Every structure is written in structure tokens, then in C-alpha cells.
PDB file of C-alpha atoms and ligand atoms in Angstrom:
ATOM      1  CA  MET A   1     -16.187   4.949   8.796  1.00 94.00           C
ATOM      2  CA  THR A   2     -14.239   4.812   5.580  1.00 98.00           C
ATOM      3  CA  ARG A   3     -10.564   4.424   6.681  1.00 98.00           C
ATOM      4  CA  ILE A   4      -8.020   6.639   5.014  1.00 98.00           C
ATOM      5  CA  ALA A   5      -4.702   4.867   4.254  1.00 98.00           C
ATOM      6  CA  SER A   6      -1.305   7.166   3.388  1.00 98.00           C
ATOM      7  CA  HIS A   7      -0.060   5.952   0.274  1.00 98.00           C
ATOM      8  CA  ARG A   8       3.688   5.540   0.585  1.00 96.00           C
ATOM      9  CA  GLY A   9       3.801   8.311   3.254  1.00 94.00           C
ATOM     10  CA  GLY A  10       2.089  11.032   1.256  1.00 94.00           C
ATOM     11  CA  THR A  11       3.896  10.917  -1.503  1.00 94.00           C
ATOM     12  CA  LEU A  12       2.575  14.358  -2.905  1.00 94.00           C
ATOM     13  CA  GLU A  13       3.013  15.802   0.476  1.00 94.00           C
ATOM     14  CA  TYR A  14       6.282  14.660   1.498  1.00 93.00           C
ATOM     15  CA  GLY A  15       7.980  12.777  -1.752  1.00 92.00           C
ATOM     16  CA  ASP A  16       8.037   9.062  -2.211  1.00 94.00           C
ATOM     17  CA  SER A  17       8.433   6.958   0.791  1.00 96.00           C
ATOM     18  CA  THR A  18      10.281   9.437   2.993  1.00 96.00           C
ATOM     19  CA  LEU A  19      11.150   9.647   6.789  1.00 96.00           C
ATOM     20  CA  ALA A  20       9.452  12.673   7.019  1.00 96.00           C
ATOM     21  CA  GLY A  21       6.292  11.328   4.863  1.00 97.00           C
ATOM     22  CA  PHE A  22       6.366   8.170   7.603  1.00 97.00           C
ATOM     23  CA  THR A  23       6.933  10.228  10.309  1.00 97.00           C
ATOM     24  CA  ALA A  24       3.931  13.009   9.990  1.00 97.00           C
ATOM     25  CA  THR A  25       1.798  10.144   9.241  1.00 98.00           C
ATOM     26  CA  ALA A  26       2.276   8.153  12.135  1.00 98.00           C
ATOM     27  CA  ALA A  27       0.813  11.153  14.123  1.00 98.00           C
ATOM     28  CA  MET A  28      -2.001  12.048  11.723  1.00 98.00           C
ATOM     29  CA  ALA A  29      -5.786  10.862  12.415  1.00 98.00           C
ATOM     30  CA  LEU A  30      -6.123   7.922  10.046  1.00 98.00           C
ATOM     31  CA  GLU A  31      -5.979   4.540  10.115  1.00 98.00           C
ATOM     32  CA  GLU A  32      -3.521   2.661   7.898  1.00 98.00           C
ATOM     33  CA  VAL A  33       0.008   3.535   6.468  1.00 98.00           C
ATOM     34  CA  GLU A  34       0.584   2.075   3.130  1.00 98.00           C
ATOM     35  CA  PHE A  35       4.173   1.118   1.447  1.00 98.00           C
ATOM     36  CA  ASP A  36       5.987  -1.160  -0.564  1.00 98.00           C
ATOM     37  CA  VAL A  37       8.849  -3.410  -0.250  1.00 98.00           C
ATOM     38  CA  HIS A  38      11.787  -4.448  -2.324  1.00 98.00           C
ATOM     39  CA  PRO A  39      15.029  -6.575  -1.164  1.00 98.00           C
ATOM     40  CA  THR A  40      18.570  -5.521  -1.841  1.00 98.00           C
ATOM     41  CA  LYS A  41      21.466  -7.655  -3.162  1.00 98.00           C
ATOM     42  CA  ASP A  42      22.071  -8.096   0.794  1.00 96.00           C
ATOM     43  CA  GLY A  43      18.842  -9.646   1.874  1.00 94.00           C
ATOM     44  CA  ASP A  44      17.832  -5.878   3.514  1.00 98.00           C
ATOM     45  CA  ILE A  45      14.143  -4.685   3.036  1.00 98.00           C
ATOM     46  CA  ILE A  46      14.106  -1.176   1.583  1.00 98.00           C
ATOM     47  CA  VAL A  47      10.509   0.583   1.679  1.00 98.00           C
ATOM     48  CA  HIS A  48      10.314   2.520  -1.986  1.00 97.00           C
ATOM     49  CA  HIS A  49       7.468   2.316  -4.299  1.00 96.00           C
ATOM     50  CA  ASP A  50       9.617   1.177  -7.691  1.00 97.00           C
ATOM     51  CA  ALA A  51      11.875  -1.681  -8.155  1.00 98.00           C
ATOM     52  CA  THR A  52      14.075   0.627  -9.651  1.00 98.00           C
ATOM     53  CA  LEU A  53      15.575   3.899  -8.232  1.00 98.00           C
ATOM     54  CA  GLU A  54      15.684   6.167 -11.430  1.00 97.00           C
ATOM     55  CA  ARG A  55      12.131   7.462 -10.994  1.00 96.00           C
ATOM     56  CA  THR A  56      11.981   8.613  -7.586  1.00 96.00           C
ATOM     57  CA  THR A  57      15.668   9.623  -6.812  1.00 97.00           C
ATOM     58  CA  ASP A  58      19.044  10.566  -8.007  1.00 97.00           C
ATOM     59  CA  MET A  59      20.340   7.282  -8.498  1.00 97.00           C
ATOM     60  CA  ALA A  60      19.343   4.323 -11.002  1.00 98.00           C
ATOM     61  CA  GLY A  61      19.446   0.686 -11.082  1.00 98.00           C
ATOM     62  CA  ALA A  62      16.941  -1.842  -9.703  1.00 98.00           C
ATOM     63  CA  ILE A  63      16.785  -2.035  -5.982  1.00 98.00           C
ATOM     64  CA  ALA A  64      17.392  -5.909  -5.774  1.00 98.00           C
ATOM     65  CA  ASP A  65      20.744  -5.323  -8.437  1.00 98.00           C
ATOM     66  CA  LEU A  66      22.529  -2.738  -5.520  1.00 98.00           C
ATOM     67  CA  THR A  67      23.746  -3.332  -2.142  1.00 98.00           C
ATOM     68  CA  THR A  68      21.950  -1.875   0.676  1.00 98.00           C
ATOM     69  CA  GLN A  69      24.705   0.901   1.158  1.00 98.00           C
ATOM     70  CA  ALA A  70      24.198   2.033  -2.325  1.00 98.00           C
ATOM     71  CA  VAL A  71      20.455   2.078  -2.113  1.00 98.00           C
ATOM     72  CA  LEU A  72      20.711   3.958   0.967  1.00 98.00           C
ATOM     73  CA  SER A  73      23.016   6.720  -0.477  1.00 98.00           C
ATOM     74  CA  ALA A  74      20.140   7.517  -3.029  1.00 98.00           C
ATOM     75  CA  VAL A  75      18.381  11.061  -2.226  1.00 97.00           C
ATOM     76  CA  ILE A  76      14.613  10.753  -2.859  1.00 96.00           C
ATOM     77  CA  ASN A  77      13.248  13.729  -5.252  1.00 93.00           C
ATOM     78  CA  PHE A  78      11.029  16.531  -3.615  1.00 90.00           C
ATOM     79  CA  SER A  79      11.826  14.741   0.202  1.00 89.00           C
ATOM     80  CA  HIS A  80      14.530  17.562   1.369  1.00 89.00           C
ATOM     81  CA  ASN A  81      17.415  15.315   0.341  1.00 91.00           C
ATOM     82  CA  SER A  82      16.063  12.062   2.429  1.00 94.00           C
ATOM     83  CA  ARG A  83      17.434   9.113   1.793  1.00 96.00           C
ATOM     84  CA  PRO A  84      15.400   5.223   1.353  1.00 97.00           C
ATOM     85  CA  ILE A  85      14.791   3.519   4.528  1.00 97.00           C
ATOM     86  CA  LEU A  86      14.709   0.148   5.596  1.00 98.00           C
ATOM     87  CA  LEU A  87      11.622  -1.901   6.964  1.00 98.00           C
ATOM     88  CA  GLN A  88      13.037  -2.122  10.506  1.00 98.00           C
ATOM     89  CA  GLU A  89      13.432   1.899  10.592  1.00 98.00           C
ATOM     90  CA  LEU A  90       9.626   1.898   9.420  1.00 98.00           C
ATOM     91  CA  CYS A  91       8.596  -0.306  12.348  1.00 98.00           C
ATOM     92  CA  GLU A  92      10.647   1.855  15.088  1.00 97.00           C
ATOM     93  CA  LEU A  93       8.705   5.002  13.413  1.00 97.00           C
ATOM     94  CA  PHE A  94       5.308   3.497  13.896  1.00 98.00           C
ATOM     95  CA  ASP A  95       5.872   1.782  17.049  1.00 95.00           C
ATOM     96  CA  ASP A  96       3.818   3.590  19.539  1.00 95.00           C
ATOM     97  CA  SER A  97       1.063   5.042  16.543  1.00 97.00           C
ATOM     98  CA  SER A  98      -2.077   3.529  16.396  1.00 97.00           C
ATOM     99  CA  VAL A  99      -2.120   3.531  12.196  1.00 98.00           C
ATOM    100  CA  VAL A 100      -1.376  -0.097  10.974  1.00 98.00           C
ATOM    101  CA  PHE A 101       0.714  -1.474   8.422  1.00 98.00           C
ATOM    102  CA  ARG A 102      -0.909  -1.773   4.696  1.00 98.00           C
ATOM    103  CA  CYS A 103       2.342  -3.551   3.379  1.00 98.00           C
ATOM    104  CA  GLU A 104       2.410  -3.964  -0.524  1.00 98.00           C
ATOM    105  CA  PHE A 105       4.024  -6.508  -2.558  1.00 98.00           C
ATOM    106  CA  LYS A 106       5.400  -5.246  -5.785  1.00 98.00           C
ATOM    107  CA  PRO A 107       7.295  -7.691  -8.513  1.00 98.00           C
ATOM    108  CA  GLY A 108      10.999  -6.930  -9.421  1.00 98.00           C
ATOM    109  CA  ALA A 109      12.218  -4.946 -12.471  1.00 97.00           C
ATOM    110  CA  ASP A 110      11.199  -7.898 -14.195  1.00 96.00           C
ATOM    111  CA  GLY A 111       8.022  -8.030 -13.694  1.00 95.00           C
ATOM    112  CA  ASN A 112       7.793 -11.065 -11.688  1.00 96.00           C
ATOM    113  CA  PRO A 113       7.389 -11.719  -8.046  1.00 97.00           C
ATOM    114  CA  TYR A 114      10.546 -11.391  -5.780  1.00 98.00           C
ATOM    115  CA  GLN A 115      11.207 -15.465  -4.821  1.00 97.00           C
ATOM    116  CA  GLY A 116      11.267 -16.334  -1.357  1.00 97.00           C
ATOM    117  CA  PHE A 117      10.798 -12.471  -0.151  1.00 98.00           C
ATOM    118  CA  VAL A 118       7.474 -12.976   1.650  1.00 98.00           C
ATOM    119  CA  PRO A 119       8.464 -14.878   4.550  1.00 98.00           C
ATOM    120  CA  ARG A 120      11.392 -12.243   4.532  1.00 98.00           C
ATOM    121  CA  VAL A 121       9.158  -9.470   5.175  1.00 98.00           C
ATOM    122  CA  LEU A 122       6.726 -11.561   7.729  1.00 98.00           C
ATOM    123  CA  ASP A 123       9.619 -12.226   9.547  1.00 98.00           C
ATOM    124  CA  CYS A 124      10.884  -8.929   9.726  1.00 98.00           C
ATOM    125  CA  LEU A 125       7.590  -7.766  10.829  1.00 98.00           C
ATOM    126  CA  SER A 126       7.057 -10.185  13.263  1.00 98.00           C
ATOM    127  CA  LYS A 127      10.302  -9.487  15.182  1.00 97.00           C
ATOM    128  CA  GLU A 128       9.199  -6.052  15.048  1.00 96.00           C
ATOM    129  CA  ASP A 129       6.049  -6.937  16.606  1.00 96.00           C
ATOM    130  CA  MET A 130       3.911  -5.265  13.540  1.00 97.00           C
ATOM    131  CA  LEU A 131       2.653  -8.604  11.688  1.00 98.00           C
ATOM    132  CA  ARG A 132      -0.262  -8.686  14.271  1.00 96.00           C
ATOM    133  CA  THR A 133      -1.681  -5.797  12.836  1.00 97.00           C
ATOM    134  CA  ALA A 134      -0.125  -5.616   9.537  1.00 98.00           C
ATOM    135  CA  ASN A 135      -2.613  -5.907   6.214  1.00 98.00           C
ATOM    136  CA  PHE A 136      -1.305  -7.092   2.804  1.00 98.00           C
ATOM    137  CA  SER A 137      -2.235  -6.268  -0.801  1.00 98.00           C
ATOM    138  CA  SER A 138      -0.751  -6.662  -4.206  1.00 98.00           C
ATOM    139  CA  PHE A 139      -1.796  -6.856  -7.726  1.00 98.00           C
ATOM    140  CA  LEU A 140      -0.205 -10.482  -8.103  1.00 98.00           C
ATOM    141  CA  LEU A 141      -2.481 -12.887  -7.314  1.00 97.00           C
ATOM    142  CA  ASP A 142       0.769 -15.237  -6.614  1.00 96.00           C
ATOM    143  CA  TYR A 143       1.785 -13.225  -3.867  1.00 98.00           C
ATOM    144  CA  LEU A 144      -1.578 -13.108  -2.369  1.00 98.00           C
ATOM    145  CA  ASP A 145      -1.249 -16.707  -2.187  1.00 97.00           C
ATOM    146  CA  GLU A 146       2.303 -17.074  -0.822  1.00 98.00           C
ATOM    147  CA  ILE A 147       0.791 -14.410   1.811  1.00 98.00           C
ATOM    148  CA  ALA A 148      -2.006 -17.116   2.851  1.00 97.00           C
ATOM    149  CA  GLU A 149       0.392 -19.779   3.046  1.00 97.00           C
ATOM    150  CA  HIS A 150       2.349 -17.846   5.767  1.00 98.00           C
ATOM    151  CA  THR A 151      -0.023 -15.717   7.788  1.00 98.00           C
ATOM    152  CA  ASP A 152      -3.804 -15.362   8.809  1.00 97.00           C
ATOM    153  CA  ARG A 153      -3.432 -11.370   8.299  1.00 98.00           C
ATOM    154  CA  PRO A 154      -5.920  -9.742   5.964  1.00 97.00           C
ATOM    155  CA  ARG A 155      -5.165  -9.514   2.152  1.00 97.00           C
ATOM    156  CA  LEU A 156      -6.538  -7.415  -0.616  1.00 98.00           C
ATOM    157  CA  TRP A 157      -6.328  -7.817  -4.589  1.00 98.00           C
ATOM    158  CA  LEU A 158      -5.304  -4.626  -5.969  1.00 98.00           C
ATOM    159  CA  VAL A 159      -7.255  -4.991  -9.314  1.00 98.00           C
ATOM    160  CA  SER A 160      -5.734  -2.751 -12.302  1.00 98.00           C
ATOM    161  CA  PRO A 161      -8.089  -1.089 -14.679  1.00 98.00           C
ATOM    162  CA  ALA A 162      -6.692  -3.220 -17.638  1.00 98.00           C
ATOM    163  CA  VAL A 163      -7.628  -6.406 -15.186  1.00 98.00           C
ATOM    164  CA  LEU A 164     -11.050  -4.754 -14.508  1.00 98.00           C
ATOM    165  CA  THR A 165     -11.994  -4.313 -18.137  1.00 97.00           C
ATOM    166  CA  GLN A 166     -10.373  -7.628 -19.159  1.00 98.00           C
ATOM    167  CA  LEU A 167     -12.113  -9.702 -16.687  1.00 97.00           C
ATOM    168  CA  GLY A 168     -15.393  -7.623 -15.785  1.00 98.00           C
ATOM    169  CA  THR A 169     -16.964  -7.290 -12.699  1.00 98.00           C
ATOM    170  CA  ARG A 170     -17.769 -10.597 -12.380  1.00 97.00           C
ATOM    171  CA  GLY A 171     -14.691 -12.166 -13.609  1.00 98.00           C
ATOM    172  CA  VAL A 172     -12.774 -10.336 -11.132  1.00 98.00           C
ATOM    173  CA  LEU A 173     -15.294 -11.306  -8.359  1.00 98.00           C
ATOM    174  CA  GLU A 174     -15.262 -14.874  -9.369  1.00 97.00           C
ATOM    175  CA  MET A 175     -11.582 -15.180  -9.163  1.00 97.00           C
ATOM    176  CA  ALA A 176     -11.255 -13.408  -5.737  1.00 97.00           C
ATOM    177  CA  ARG A 177     -13.864 -15.960  -4.320  1.00 95.00           C
ATOM    178  CA  LEU A 178     -11.699 -18.756  -5.869  1.00 95.00           C
ATOM    179  CA  ARG A 179      -8.730 -17.671  -4.583  1.00 94.00           C
ATOM    180  CA  GLY A 180     -10.002 -16.948  -1.319  1.00 96.00           C
ATOM    181  CA  ILE A 181      -9.197 -13.196  -1.433  1.00 97.00           C
ATOM    182  CA  PRO A 182     -11.538 -11.270   0.629  1.00 97.00           C
ATOM    183  CA  GLU A 183     -11.235  -7.688  -0.243  1.00 98.00           C
ATOM    184  CA  ILE A 184     -10.535  -5.882  -3.088  1.00 98.00           C
ATOM    185  CA  GLY A 185      -9.201  -2.365  -4.300  1.00 98.00           C
ATOM    186  CA  VAL A 186      -9.885  -0.478  -7.657  1.00 98.00           C
ATOM    187  CA  ASN A 187      -8.689   2.784  -8.894  1.00 98.00           C
ATOM    188  CA  ILE A 188     -10.942   5.376  -7.609  1.00 98.00           C
ATOM    189  CA  ASP A 189     -11.463   6.366 -10.910  1.00 98.00           C
ATOM    190  CA  LYS A 190     -12.719   2.816 -11.837  1.00 98.00           C
ATOM    191  CA  ALA A 191     -15.416   2.962  -8.758  1.00 98.00           C
ATOM    192  CA  SER A 192     -18.665   3.010  -9.074  1.00 98.00           C
ATOM    193  CA  PRO A 193     -21.543   2.455  -6.580  1.00 98.00           C
ATOM    194  CA  GLU A 194     -22.443  -0.790  -8.798  1.00 98.00           C
ATOM    195  CA  LEU A 195     -19.418  -2.326  -8.584  1.00 98.00           C
ATOM    196  CA  MET A 196     -19.207  -2.017  -4.929  1.00 98.00           C
ATOM    197  CA  ALA A 197     -22.892  -3.220  -4.617  1.00 98.00           C
ATOM    198  CA  ALA A 198     -21.636  -6.489  -6.717  1.00 98.00           C
ATOM    199  CA  THR A 199     -18.522  -6.660  -4.554  1.00 98.00           C
ATOM    200  CA  LEU A 200     -20.644  -6.476  -1.495  1.00 98.00           C
ATOM    201  CA  ASP A 201     -23.069  -8.761  -2.947  1.00 98.00           C
ATOM    202  CA  ALA A 202     -20.447 -11.239  -3.333  1.00 97.00           C
ATOM    203  CA  GLY A 203     -19.345 -11.324  -0.047  1.00 97.00           C
ATOM    204  CA  LEU A 204     -16.289  -9.021  -0.406  1.00 98.00           C
ATOM    205  CA  GLU A 205     -14.996  -5.902   1.208  1.00 98.00           C
ATOM    206  CA  PHE A 206     -14.419  -3.028  -1.112  1.00 98.00           C
ATOM    207  CA  GLY A 207     -11.667  -0.104  -1.115  1.00 98.00           C
ATOM    208  CA  CYS A 208     -10.023   2.283  -3.603  1.00 98.00           C
ATOM    209  CA  TRP A 209      -6.614   3.045  -4.360  1.00 98.00           C
ATOM    210  CA  ALA A 210      -5.177   6.272  -6.061  1.00 98.00           C
ATOM    211  CA  ALA A 211      -7.675   8.989  -4.670  1.00 98.00           C
ATOM    212  CA  HIS A 212      -5.257  12.036  -4.767  1.00 98.00           C
ATOM    213  CA  SER A 213      -7.498  14.879  -5.335  1.00 98.00           C
ATOM    214  CA  THR A 214     -10.330  16.900  -3.356  1.00 98.00           C
ATOM    215  CA  ALA A 215     -13.007  15.375  -6.007  1.00 98.00           C
ATOM    216  CA  GLN A 216     -11.467  11.935  -5.769  1.00 98.00           C
ATOM    217  CA  ILE A 217     -11.357  11.708  -2.350  1.00 98.00           C
ATOM    218  CA  SER A 218     -14.700  13.143  -1.678  1.00 98.00           C
ATOM    219  CA  LYS A 219     -15.782  10.165  -4.038  1.00 98.00           C
ATOM    220  CA  ALA A 220     -14.335   7.805  -1.958  1.00 98.00           C
ATOM    221  CA  LEU A 221     -15.931   9.360   1.347  1.00 98.00           C
ATOM    222  CA  ASP A 222     -19.385   9.789  -0.398  1.00 98.00           C
ATOM    223  CA  MET A 223     -19.508   6.417  -1.555  1.00 98.00           C
ATOM    224  CA  GLY A 224     -18.777   5.070   1.846  1.00 98.00           C
ATOM    225  CA  VAL A 225     -15.929   2.500   0.194  1.00 98.00           C
ATOM    226  CA  LYS A 226     -13.961   0.718   3.073  1.00 98.00           C
ATOM    227  CA  ILE A 227     -10.893   2.507   2.887  1.00 98.00           C
ATOM    228  CA  PHE A 228      -9.101   4.279   0.213  1.00 98.00           C
ATOM    229  CA  THR A 229      -5.327   5.293  -0.624  1.00 98.00           C
ATOM    230  CA  THR A 230      -4.353   8.906  -0.973  1.00 98.00           C
ATOM    231  CA  ASP A 231      -0.975  10.863  -1.780  1.00 98.00           C
ATOM    232  CA  ARG A 232      -2.340  13.668   0.114  1.00 98.00           C
ATOM    233  CA  PRO A 233      -3.437  12.164   3.448  1.00 98.00           C
ATOM    234  CA  SER A 234      -3.194  15.622   5.705  1.00 98.00           C
ATOM    235  CA  LEU A 235      -5.902  16.766   2.749  1.00 98.00           C
ATOM    236  CA  ALA A 236      -8.113  13.432   3.395  1.00 98.00           C
ATOM    237  CA  VAL A 237      -8.079  13.804   6.729  1.00 98.00           C
ATOM    238  CA  ALA A 238      -9.609  17.515   6.674  1.00 98.00           C
ATOM    239  CA  ILE A 239     -11.971  16.518   4.186  1.00 98.00           C
ATOM    240  CA  ARG A 240     -13.366  13.508   6.274  1.00 98.00           C
ATOM    241  CA  ASN A 241     -13.738  16.057   9.423  1.00 98.00           C
ATOM    242  CA  GLN A 242     -15.254  18.610   7.095  1.00 97.00           C
ATOM    243  CA  LYS A 243     -17.930  15.828   6.237  1.00 96.00           C
ATOM    244  CA  ARG A 244     -18.240  14.569   9.621  1.00 92.00           C
ATOM    245  CA  GLU A 245     -19.180  18.147  10.760  1.00 92.00           C
ATOM    246  CA  GLY A 246     -21.107  18.830   8.100  1.00 86.00           C
ATOM    247  CA  THR A 247     -23.418  15.615   8.778  1.00 77.00           C
ATOM    248  CA  GLY A 248     -23.180  15.814  12.821  1.00 61.00           C
ATOM    249  CA  GLN A 249     -21.301  12.322  12.854  1.00 59.00           C
TER     250      GLN A 249
HETATM  251 MG1  LIG B   1       1.719   0.264  -3.043  1.00 66.84          MG
END
């Protein structure tokens, strides 16, 4: 069965990384909740997509340059006036949920990894007893290497369309093999049966990201990818249920 990951708690249904979106996701009939993490100036961990606040909230600036108090005073766009949340708060929300974490390590506003951030996030997840079921993702290979130094939990490489074009299928799969990365994820619009077959032949798992429309969600389900992320988790669950009923599964 193709797994569904609610991307940022369902951004197109609830706003970006909101309490309402994550609360709803925790009760949905899906398998994973995808989210991104950034450090504040004080060393706390914020769950938010962007490294900066201007695109998604009523404030501006890089999260890493702001105090926790300042970041928590931001109002997220299209969210019924929700503020960003801390990683500990997200852990509490999913304490009793069967939905597991898919935590993405994003670069800072300068495009580089946050130094020393990976172990802090893993520590937090471990203290909240969420590490033993968590998965990790990143576009940055250095982050994936660093994650592997600290935990055996699964990692996947988010391969951007540009990297896929530049390296080609063979180059991407060779790079994953060299780095010991067991799974790749590509943009749904770049996914093809040929790419998926080549990935599986190489002994890697294959997933997709950014399947937000009915057509994109259907494509991921029909291809039978391992997992896809979506900003419309309720729609994805409904389409998966329809397809299951249609095939009598
Ligand atoms: Mg992400």
C-alpha cells in the first residue's frame, strides 16, 4: 500500500505547519506527518517550512536570528491566527497517534546546514519518545550523513528536479549508493515508471513529494510508489479509499 505523508500538516487545507493542521493529521487514516525544523536564536526548535518568516507569516526575518518569543508571536497566513509551534508541542500532539514523524532538515536562510543542529533535534525526539518511529529526509547530502552518524532510523534523499536533471538517473542512484542512502524521493511531476523501476533495480526505495492535486495524488497511487507527501492529506486519504473500494482491496 502506498503510504501518505501529510506535508507540513496539510498546508493547503490548514495553513503552513499549524496546530490545527497537525492536530487534524494526527487523527487521519494516513501513515506519516512531514514537517521541517529550524533553530531559534535561543536554541529552541521551531516546526516551520521556511527558514524565514516573511513568506508564510505576518513577520519577517530568519528564525535562527530571532528569539523563541519573537517567532512564537508570528501569525501564520491562512491559519485562523495560529502561531508557529515548537517541536516539543508537535511531539505532544502525536503522543497517542499511529501517524509517525517524517522530519526534514532544511538549510538555514544562507542555504547552508545549521551547525550542530541534527543532534539537538534527535535529542528532543528521543526525550519525547518519538525517535524510535521517526524517519528523516533532506535535500542536503551532508545532513543525511550527519543523521546517520547519530541514529539508525531511516533516511531518504529528496532529489530536486535540477539535481535529477544534472546527475541523471544513473548519477542519482550511484550517489545514493555511495552515501548508503536507502531511499530517494522525487517531485511527483518528475516521477515515471522508468525512474521508479531503475531505483528499485538499484535496491533503493522510491517515493514522491509535492503531490497536491487530484491528478498528482492519483498518479502516485497508480504508480504504487512507497510514499508521497501532500499538502491535501484529507483529499489524498479520500482518493486512496476510493481506489481501494474500486479494486475491492
Ligand atoms: Mg519539508
